[in-house]
XYZ file of C-alpha atoms in Angstrom:
480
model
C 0.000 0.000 0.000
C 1.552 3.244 -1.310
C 2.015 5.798 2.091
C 0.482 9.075 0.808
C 2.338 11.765 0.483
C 0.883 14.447 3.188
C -0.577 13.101 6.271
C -1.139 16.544 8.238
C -3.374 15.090 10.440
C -4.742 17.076 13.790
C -2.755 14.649 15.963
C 0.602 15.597 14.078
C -0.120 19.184 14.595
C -1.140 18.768 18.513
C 2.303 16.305 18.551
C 4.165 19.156 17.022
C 2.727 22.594 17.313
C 3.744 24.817 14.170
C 6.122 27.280 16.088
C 8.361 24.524 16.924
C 8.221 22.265 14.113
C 11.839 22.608 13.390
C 15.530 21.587 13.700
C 15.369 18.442 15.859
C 19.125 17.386 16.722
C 19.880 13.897 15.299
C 22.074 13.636 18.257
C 19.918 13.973 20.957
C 16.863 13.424 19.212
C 15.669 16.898 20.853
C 14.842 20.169 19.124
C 17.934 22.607 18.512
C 17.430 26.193 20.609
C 16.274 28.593 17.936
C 18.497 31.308 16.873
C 15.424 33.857 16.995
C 14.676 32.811 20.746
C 18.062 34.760 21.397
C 16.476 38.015 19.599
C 15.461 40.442 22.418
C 13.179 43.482 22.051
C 15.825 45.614 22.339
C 17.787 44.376 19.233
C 15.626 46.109 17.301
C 16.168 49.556 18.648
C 18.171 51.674 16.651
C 20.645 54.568 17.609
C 20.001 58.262 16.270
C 23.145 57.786 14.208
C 22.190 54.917 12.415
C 18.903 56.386 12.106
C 20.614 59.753 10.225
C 23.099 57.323 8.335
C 20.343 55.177 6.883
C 18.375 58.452 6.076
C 21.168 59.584 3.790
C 21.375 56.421 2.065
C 18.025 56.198 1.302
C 18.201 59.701 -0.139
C 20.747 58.857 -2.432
C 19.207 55.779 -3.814
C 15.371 57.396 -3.981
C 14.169 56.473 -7.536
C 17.080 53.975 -8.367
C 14.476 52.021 -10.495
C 13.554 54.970 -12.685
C 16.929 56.048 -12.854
C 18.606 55.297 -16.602
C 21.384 52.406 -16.148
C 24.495 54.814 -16.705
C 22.776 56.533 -13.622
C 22.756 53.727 -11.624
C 26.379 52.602 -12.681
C 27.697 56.104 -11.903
C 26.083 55.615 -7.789
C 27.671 52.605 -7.006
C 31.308 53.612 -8.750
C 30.769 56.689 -6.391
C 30.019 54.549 -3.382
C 32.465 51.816 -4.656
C 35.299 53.418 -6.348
C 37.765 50.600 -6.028
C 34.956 47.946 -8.193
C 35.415 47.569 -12.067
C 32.094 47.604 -13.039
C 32.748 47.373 -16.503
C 32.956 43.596 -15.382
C 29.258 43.750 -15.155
C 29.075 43.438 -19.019
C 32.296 41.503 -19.831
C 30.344 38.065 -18.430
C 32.348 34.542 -18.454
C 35.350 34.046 -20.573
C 34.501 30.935 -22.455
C 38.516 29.508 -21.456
C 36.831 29.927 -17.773
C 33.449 28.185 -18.994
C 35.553 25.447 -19.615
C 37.680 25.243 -16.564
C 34.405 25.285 -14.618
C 32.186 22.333 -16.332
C 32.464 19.625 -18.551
C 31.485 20.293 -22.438
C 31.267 23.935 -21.831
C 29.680 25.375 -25.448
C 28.515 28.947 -23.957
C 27.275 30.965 -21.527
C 23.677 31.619 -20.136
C 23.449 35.391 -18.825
C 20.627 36.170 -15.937
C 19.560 40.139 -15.208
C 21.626 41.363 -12.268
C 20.299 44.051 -10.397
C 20.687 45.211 -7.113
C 18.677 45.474 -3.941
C 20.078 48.504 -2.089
C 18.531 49.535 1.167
C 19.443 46.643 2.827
C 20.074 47.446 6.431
C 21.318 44.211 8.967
C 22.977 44.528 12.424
C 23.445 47.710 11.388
C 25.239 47.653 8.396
C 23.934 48.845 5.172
C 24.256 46.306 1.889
C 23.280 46.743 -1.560
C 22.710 42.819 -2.276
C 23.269 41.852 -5.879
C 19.938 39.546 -6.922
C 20.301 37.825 -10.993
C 16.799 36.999 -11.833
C 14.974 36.563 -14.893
C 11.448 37.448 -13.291
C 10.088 41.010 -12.850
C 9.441 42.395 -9.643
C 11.650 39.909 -7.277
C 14.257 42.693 -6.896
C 11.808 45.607 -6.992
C 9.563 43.777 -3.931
C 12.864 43.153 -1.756
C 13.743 46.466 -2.022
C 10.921 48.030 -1.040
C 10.744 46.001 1.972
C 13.900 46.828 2.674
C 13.634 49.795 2.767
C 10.619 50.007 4.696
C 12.521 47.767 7.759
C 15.458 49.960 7.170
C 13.344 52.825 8.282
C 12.257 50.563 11.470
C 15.437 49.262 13.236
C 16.891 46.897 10.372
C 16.788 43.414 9.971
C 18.588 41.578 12.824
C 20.156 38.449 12.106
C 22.260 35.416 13.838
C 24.380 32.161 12.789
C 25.227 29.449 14.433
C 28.837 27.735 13.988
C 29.739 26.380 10.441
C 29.272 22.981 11.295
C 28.866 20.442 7.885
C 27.373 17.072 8.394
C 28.322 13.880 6.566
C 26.945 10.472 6.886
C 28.693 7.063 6.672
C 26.151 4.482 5.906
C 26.874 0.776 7.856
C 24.728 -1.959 6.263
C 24.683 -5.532 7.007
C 25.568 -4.913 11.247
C 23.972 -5.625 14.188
C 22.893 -2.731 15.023
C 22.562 -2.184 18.777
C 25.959 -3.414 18.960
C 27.300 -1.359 16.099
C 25.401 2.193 18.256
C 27.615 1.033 21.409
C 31.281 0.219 19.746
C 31.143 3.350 17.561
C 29.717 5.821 20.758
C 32.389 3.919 23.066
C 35.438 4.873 19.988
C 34.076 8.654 19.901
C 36.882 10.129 20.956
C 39.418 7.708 18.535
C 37.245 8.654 16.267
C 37.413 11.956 15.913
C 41.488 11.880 15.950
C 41.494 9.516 13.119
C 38.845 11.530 11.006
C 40.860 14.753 11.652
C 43.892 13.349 9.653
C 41.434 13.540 6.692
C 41.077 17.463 6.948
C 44.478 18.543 8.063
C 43.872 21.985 6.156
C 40.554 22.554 7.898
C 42.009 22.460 11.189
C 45.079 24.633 10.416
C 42.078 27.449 10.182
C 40.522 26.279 13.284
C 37.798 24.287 12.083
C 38.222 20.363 11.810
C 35.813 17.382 13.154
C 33.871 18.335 15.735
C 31.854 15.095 16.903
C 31.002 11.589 15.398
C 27.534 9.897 16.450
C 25.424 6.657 15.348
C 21.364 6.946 14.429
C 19.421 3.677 13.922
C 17.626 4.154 11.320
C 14.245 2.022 11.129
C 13.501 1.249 7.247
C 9.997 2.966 6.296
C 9.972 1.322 2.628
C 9.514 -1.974 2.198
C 10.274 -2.249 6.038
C 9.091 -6.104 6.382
C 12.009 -7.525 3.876
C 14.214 -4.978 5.269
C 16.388 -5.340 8.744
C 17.640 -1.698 10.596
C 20.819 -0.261 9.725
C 23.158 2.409 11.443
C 24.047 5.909 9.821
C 27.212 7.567 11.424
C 27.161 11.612 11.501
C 30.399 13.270 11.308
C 30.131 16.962 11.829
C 32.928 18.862 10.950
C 33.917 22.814 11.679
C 34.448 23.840 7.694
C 35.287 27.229 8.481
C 34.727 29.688 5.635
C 34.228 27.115 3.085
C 30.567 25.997 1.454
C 32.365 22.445 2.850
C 31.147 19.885 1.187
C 34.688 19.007 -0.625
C 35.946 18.777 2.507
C 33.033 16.546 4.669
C 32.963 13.838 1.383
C 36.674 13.814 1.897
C 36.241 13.150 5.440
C 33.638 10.395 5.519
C 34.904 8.638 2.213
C 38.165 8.610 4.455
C 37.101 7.299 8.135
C 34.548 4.674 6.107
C 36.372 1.721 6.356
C 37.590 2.159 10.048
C 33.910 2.539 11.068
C 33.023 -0.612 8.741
C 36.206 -2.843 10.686
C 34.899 -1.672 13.854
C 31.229 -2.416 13.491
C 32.019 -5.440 11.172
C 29.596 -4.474 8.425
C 29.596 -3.057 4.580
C 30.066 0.536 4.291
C 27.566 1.769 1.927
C 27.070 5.478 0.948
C 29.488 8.296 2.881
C 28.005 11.773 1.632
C 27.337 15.200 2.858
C 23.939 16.055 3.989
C 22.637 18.928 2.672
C 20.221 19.168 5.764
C 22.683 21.164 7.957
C 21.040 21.762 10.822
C 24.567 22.920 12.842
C 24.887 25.131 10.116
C 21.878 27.452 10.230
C 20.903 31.767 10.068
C 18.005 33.453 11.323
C 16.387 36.993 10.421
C 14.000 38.622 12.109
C 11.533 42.433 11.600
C 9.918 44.500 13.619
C 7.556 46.849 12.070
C 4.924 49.259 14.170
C 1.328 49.158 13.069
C 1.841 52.872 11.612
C 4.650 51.424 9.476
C 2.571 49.420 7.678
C -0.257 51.711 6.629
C -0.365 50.292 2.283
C -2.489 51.024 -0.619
C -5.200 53.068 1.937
C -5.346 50.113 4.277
C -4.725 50.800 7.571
C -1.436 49.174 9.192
C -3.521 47.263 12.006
C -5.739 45.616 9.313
C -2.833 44.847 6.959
C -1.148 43.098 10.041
C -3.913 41.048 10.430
C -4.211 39.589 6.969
C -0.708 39.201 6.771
C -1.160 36.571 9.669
C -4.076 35.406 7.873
C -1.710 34.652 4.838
C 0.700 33.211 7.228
C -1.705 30.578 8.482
C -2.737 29.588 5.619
C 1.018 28.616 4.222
C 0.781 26.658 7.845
C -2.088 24.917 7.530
C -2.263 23.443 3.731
C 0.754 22.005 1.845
C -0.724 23.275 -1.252
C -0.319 26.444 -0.308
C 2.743 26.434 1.871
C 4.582 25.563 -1.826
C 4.028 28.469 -3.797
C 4.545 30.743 -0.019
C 7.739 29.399 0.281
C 8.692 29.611 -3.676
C 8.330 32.984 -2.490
C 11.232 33.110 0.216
C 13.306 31.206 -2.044
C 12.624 33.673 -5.071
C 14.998 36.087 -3.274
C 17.372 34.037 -1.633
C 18.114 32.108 -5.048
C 18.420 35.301 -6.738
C 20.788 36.649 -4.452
C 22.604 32.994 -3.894
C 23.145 33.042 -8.058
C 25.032 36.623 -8.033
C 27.014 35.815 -4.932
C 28.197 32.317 -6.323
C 26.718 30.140 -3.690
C 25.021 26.483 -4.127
C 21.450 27.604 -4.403
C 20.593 23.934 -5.091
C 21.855 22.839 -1.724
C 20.284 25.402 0.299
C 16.744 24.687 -1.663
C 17.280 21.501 -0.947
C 17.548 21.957 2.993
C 15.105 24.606 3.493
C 12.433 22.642 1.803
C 13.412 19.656 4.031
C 13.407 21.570 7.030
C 10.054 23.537 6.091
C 8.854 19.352 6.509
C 10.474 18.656 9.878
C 8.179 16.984 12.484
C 6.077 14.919 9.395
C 4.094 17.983 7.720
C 5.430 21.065 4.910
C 4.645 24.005 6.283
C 5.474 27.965 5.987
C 9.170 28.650 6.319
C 8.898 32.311 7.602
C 6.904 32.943 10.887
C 4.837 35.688 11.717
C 3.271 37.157 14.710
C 1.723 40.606 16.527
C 3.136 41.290 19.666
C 2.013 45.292 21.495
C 1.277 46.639 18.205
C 3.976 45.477 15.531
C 3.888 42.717 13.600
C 6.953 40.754 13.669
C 8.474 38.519 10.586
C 10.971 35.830 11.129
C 12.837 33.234 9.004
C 15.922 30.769 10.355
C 16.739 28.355 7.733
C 19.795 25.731 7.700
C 21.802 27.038 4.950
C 26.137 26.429 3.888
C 27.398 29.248 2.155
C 30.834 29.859 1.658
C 33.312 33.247 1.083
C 36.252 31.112 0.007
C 36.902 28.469 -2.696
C 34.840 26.512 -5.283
C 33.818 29.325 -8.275
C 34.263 32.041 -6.228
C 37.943 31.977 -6.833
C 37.682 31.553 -11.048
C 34.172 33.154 -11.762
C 35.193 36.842 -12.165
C 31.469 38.426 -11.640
C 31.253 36.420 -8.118
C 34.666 38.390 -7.172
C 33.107 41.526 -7.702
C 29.504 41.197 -6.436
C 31.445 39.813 -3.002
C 33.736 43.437 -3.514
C 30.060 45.211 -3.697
C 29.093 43.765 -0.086
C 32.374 44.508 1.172
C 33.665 40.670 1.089
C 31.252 39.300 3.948
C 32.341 35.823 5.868
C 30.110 33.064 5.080
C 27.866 33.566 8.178
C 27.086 37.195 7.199
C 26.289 35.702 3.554
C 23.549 33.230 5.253
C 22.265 35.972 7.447
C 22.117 38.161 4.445
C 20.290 35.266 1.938
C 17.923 34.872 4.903
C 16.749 38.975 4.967
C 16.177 38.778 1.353
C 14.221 35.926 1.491
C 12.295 37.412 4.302
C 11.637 40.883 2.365
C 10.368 38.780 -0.430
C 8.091 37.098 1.369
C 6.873 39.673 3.341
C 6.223 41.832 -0.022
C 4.012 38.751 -1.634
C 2.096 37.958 1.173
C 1.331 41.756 1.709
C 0.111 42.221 -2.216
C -1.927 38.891 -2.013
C -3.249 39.514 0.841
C -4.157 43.580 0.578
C -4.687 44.214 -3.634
C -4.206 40.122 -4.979
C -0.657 39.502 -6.701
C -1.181 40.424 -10.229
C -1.648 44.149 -10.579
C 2.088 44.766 -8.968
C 3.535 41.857 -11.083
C 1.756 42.428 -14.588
C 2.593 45.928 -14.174
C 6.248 44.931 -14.090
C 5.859 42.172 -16.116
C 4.604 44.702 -19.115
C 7.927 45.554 -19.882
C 8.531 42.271 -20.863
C 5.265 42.038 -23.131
C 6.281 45.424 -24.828
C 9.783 44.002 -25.549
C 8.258 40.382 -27.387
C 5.592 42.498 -29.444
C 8.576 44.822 -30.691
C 7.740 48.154 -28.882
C 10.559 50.617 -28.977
C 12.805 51.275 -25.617
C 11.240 55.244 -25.807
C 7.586 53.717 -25.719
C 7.723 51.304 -23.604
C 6.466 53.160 -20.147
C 3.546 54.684 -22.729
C 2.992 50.840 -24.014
C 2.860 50.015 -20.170
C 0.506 53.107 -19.073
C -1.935 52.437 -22.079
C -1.857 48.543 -21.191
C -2.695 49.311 -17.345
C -5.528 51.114 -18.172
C -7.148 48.656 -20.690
C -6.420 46.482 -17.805
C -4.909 43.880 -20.157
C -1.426 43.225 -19.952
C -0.617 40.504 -23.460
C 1.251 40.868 -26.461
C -2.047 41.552 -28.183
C -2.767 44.644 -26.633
C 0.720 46.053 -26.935
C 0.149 45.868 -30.651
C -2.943 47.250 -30.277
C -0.806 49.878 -29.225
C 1.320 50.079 -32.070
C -1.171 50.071 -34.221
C -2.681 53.228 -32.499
C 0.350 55.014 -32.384
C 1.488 54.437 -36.090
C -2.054 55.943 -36.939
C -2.024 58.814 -34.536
């Protein structure tokens, strides 16, 4: 009998309430302490000189969007003097292409904008985004700059702790559990020759652990088997290099010991060590949107919120949200955006049920928006070192460690979820977006550059935003 794919039944939900369906230790089979529990009240308030510094910022990037490009190139050379933006335009070399992947034949180029009001700890970014769809970049900034005007976005890492797994078939288990906890500390000596370089730079194997893991497929044919978690300190690196290194490496001592087959030894991509939080903090007068007062636009934000909670159906395309602006930033920074879909979506399903990965709640008037993710990133190695455009999007942020890189992936993925929810939930999703989106129509049904925001104007008030009333508008214009 096939096991069907979501069973969010009540019990699961009164077993594991939403606020804490997350990051359960495979150690200690007991939930991880959340980074946001450690955000106080009064992390969010901000001194007058930030306050003034974030007010001249905002000056000098008021109408970026409207701004020509040359415009917008001429700001950040004046904020950045030292960055070669002309680097922005030169894309891969093809002799790089080919360094980087096998049968290299060309290039694919993405949009890369920027998202500049960015304001976190403290410290203002402009966070490069490459993105093919309209109104990502123009949603995060607006949110950003709306928290920016509020305290910030307040963020917090936890150690950049990598697990691998060692995979023991063919064992008794309960025996295998006890010789591998009772050679720990061997264990870890012997694993560490495998990443001398790592712990040179402080970082190294950390701790070594067996799970019993109870088949759920096929589980009458099928006998229990034991997984062994290495989790190793990887520094500034993404780390998985390093961790396969490590666990290919230790494999057969933990087979001899255990007297069993060693079957996979691979990263997991579920780092729960490895994680970043994010957190808002907007009054009720912040929020005031589209003539809707801020109190009322709190409240259907939660109502938005609960819904991503309660249905699987519709915690998908809330969370495709989140990840629309952390992939977007993750491309143009030169990060594995495949691995950290990959373990947000898994932990969004910790505890047996997919749910929202942001949280949201009102506490004495403000409405507060939260999102802690396990995520690797990495400031050294892998492309970052040969793809030229990743060099100089790191220069733009001022060449953040890897932790500041998660905490920064996790604001932006906030903002952009913030911003969706907020238009579905106040004025539905498709009046911002089509009006964005137009400038794409205009472009496929071969409207000039200088026509394009009269295409776009003309289009918004026919209310119809296709190709066939952009040459509707053509034709108007070439008989006017």
């Amino acid at each position: 009998m096939m096991r069907p794919i979501f069973t969010r039944t009540r019990a699961v939900m009164r077993a594991v309430p939403a606020a804490n369906r997350r990051f359960f230790s495979p150690n200690a089979n007991v939930e991880e302490k959340s980074l946001l529990s450690l955000l106080s009240s009064e992390d969010f308030n901000e001194t007058s000189e930030m306050k003034q510094d974030m007010a001249g910022v905002r000056k000098k990037f008021s109408g970026f969007f409207r701004r020509p490009i040359d415009e917008r190139k001429m700001l950040l050379e004046e904020l950045f003097p030292e960055v070669d933006l002309e680097a922005l335009e030169a894309g891969l070399p093809m002799e790089v292409a080919d360094m980087m992947i096998e049968n290299a034949v060309g290039g694919v180029t993405l949009p890369l904008g920027v998202a500049p009001n960015f304001v976190l700890n403290g410290s203002h970014y402009i966070v490069p985004m490459a993105v093919e769809e309209p109104s990502v970049i123009a949603a995060a900034s607006s949110i950003a700059k709306l928290v920016s005007e509020n305290g910030g976005f307040k963020a917090k890492s936890t150690g950049n702790i990598m697990t691998s797994q060692v995979q023991l078939l063919e064992v008794d288990a309960e025996s295998a559990m006890k010789a591998i906890s009772e050679q720990r500390t061997e264990l870890i000596a012997a694993a560490n020759q495998f990443c001398q370089s790592s712990v040179k730079r402080g970082g190294g194997v950390r701790d070594i652990y067996p799970r019993l893991i109870l088949p759920r497929i096929d589980a009458s044919s099928r006998e229990p088997y034991v997984v062994v978690h290495i989790e190793t300190d990887v520094c500034e690196a993404m780390g998985a290099n390093i961790v396969n290194t490590i666990a290919e490496g230790i494999a057969p001592r933990l087979a001899s010991i255990v007297n069993g087959r060693p079957a996979l030894r691979i990263l997991s991509n579920l780092c729960l060590k490895r994680r970043s939080a994010a957190a808002f903090k907007l009054p009720f007068a912040a929020l005031n949107w589209k003539g809707v007062d801020g109190e009322m636009v709190a409240s259907r934000v939660m109502e938005a919120y609960w819904f991503a909670e309660d249905d699987p159906y519709r915690a998908a395309t809330h969370n495709k949200g989140v990840m629309n602006g952390i992939d977007s930033a993750a491309i143009a920074m030169g990060q594995d955006w495949r691995a950290i879909e990959a373990s947000c979506h898994a932990a969004a399903a910790m505890g047996g049920a997919y749910g929202s990965m942001t949280k949201y709640s009102i506490e004495d008037g403000h409405l507060l928006g939260k999102l802690e993710m396990p995520m690797a990133c990495g400031s050294k190695g892998g492309a970052l070192t040969t793809h030229p455009l990743y060099k100089l999007t790191h220069k733009l942020l001022g060449y953040p460690d890897a932790q500041t890189i998660c905490q920064i992936l996790v604001a932006v993925g906030l903002a952009q979820n913030f911003a969706a929810i907020r238009a579905l939930a106040i004025e539905g999703i498709q009046k911002g977006h089509m009006n964005l989106h137009a400038r794409n129509i205009c472009l496929n049904a071969g409207v000039p550059n200088e026509l394009i925001d009269e295409c776009r104007e003309f289009m918004t008030l026919k209310k119809k935003w296709d190709t066939a009333t952009a040459e509707e508008f053509l034709k108007m214009r070439a008989s006017s």
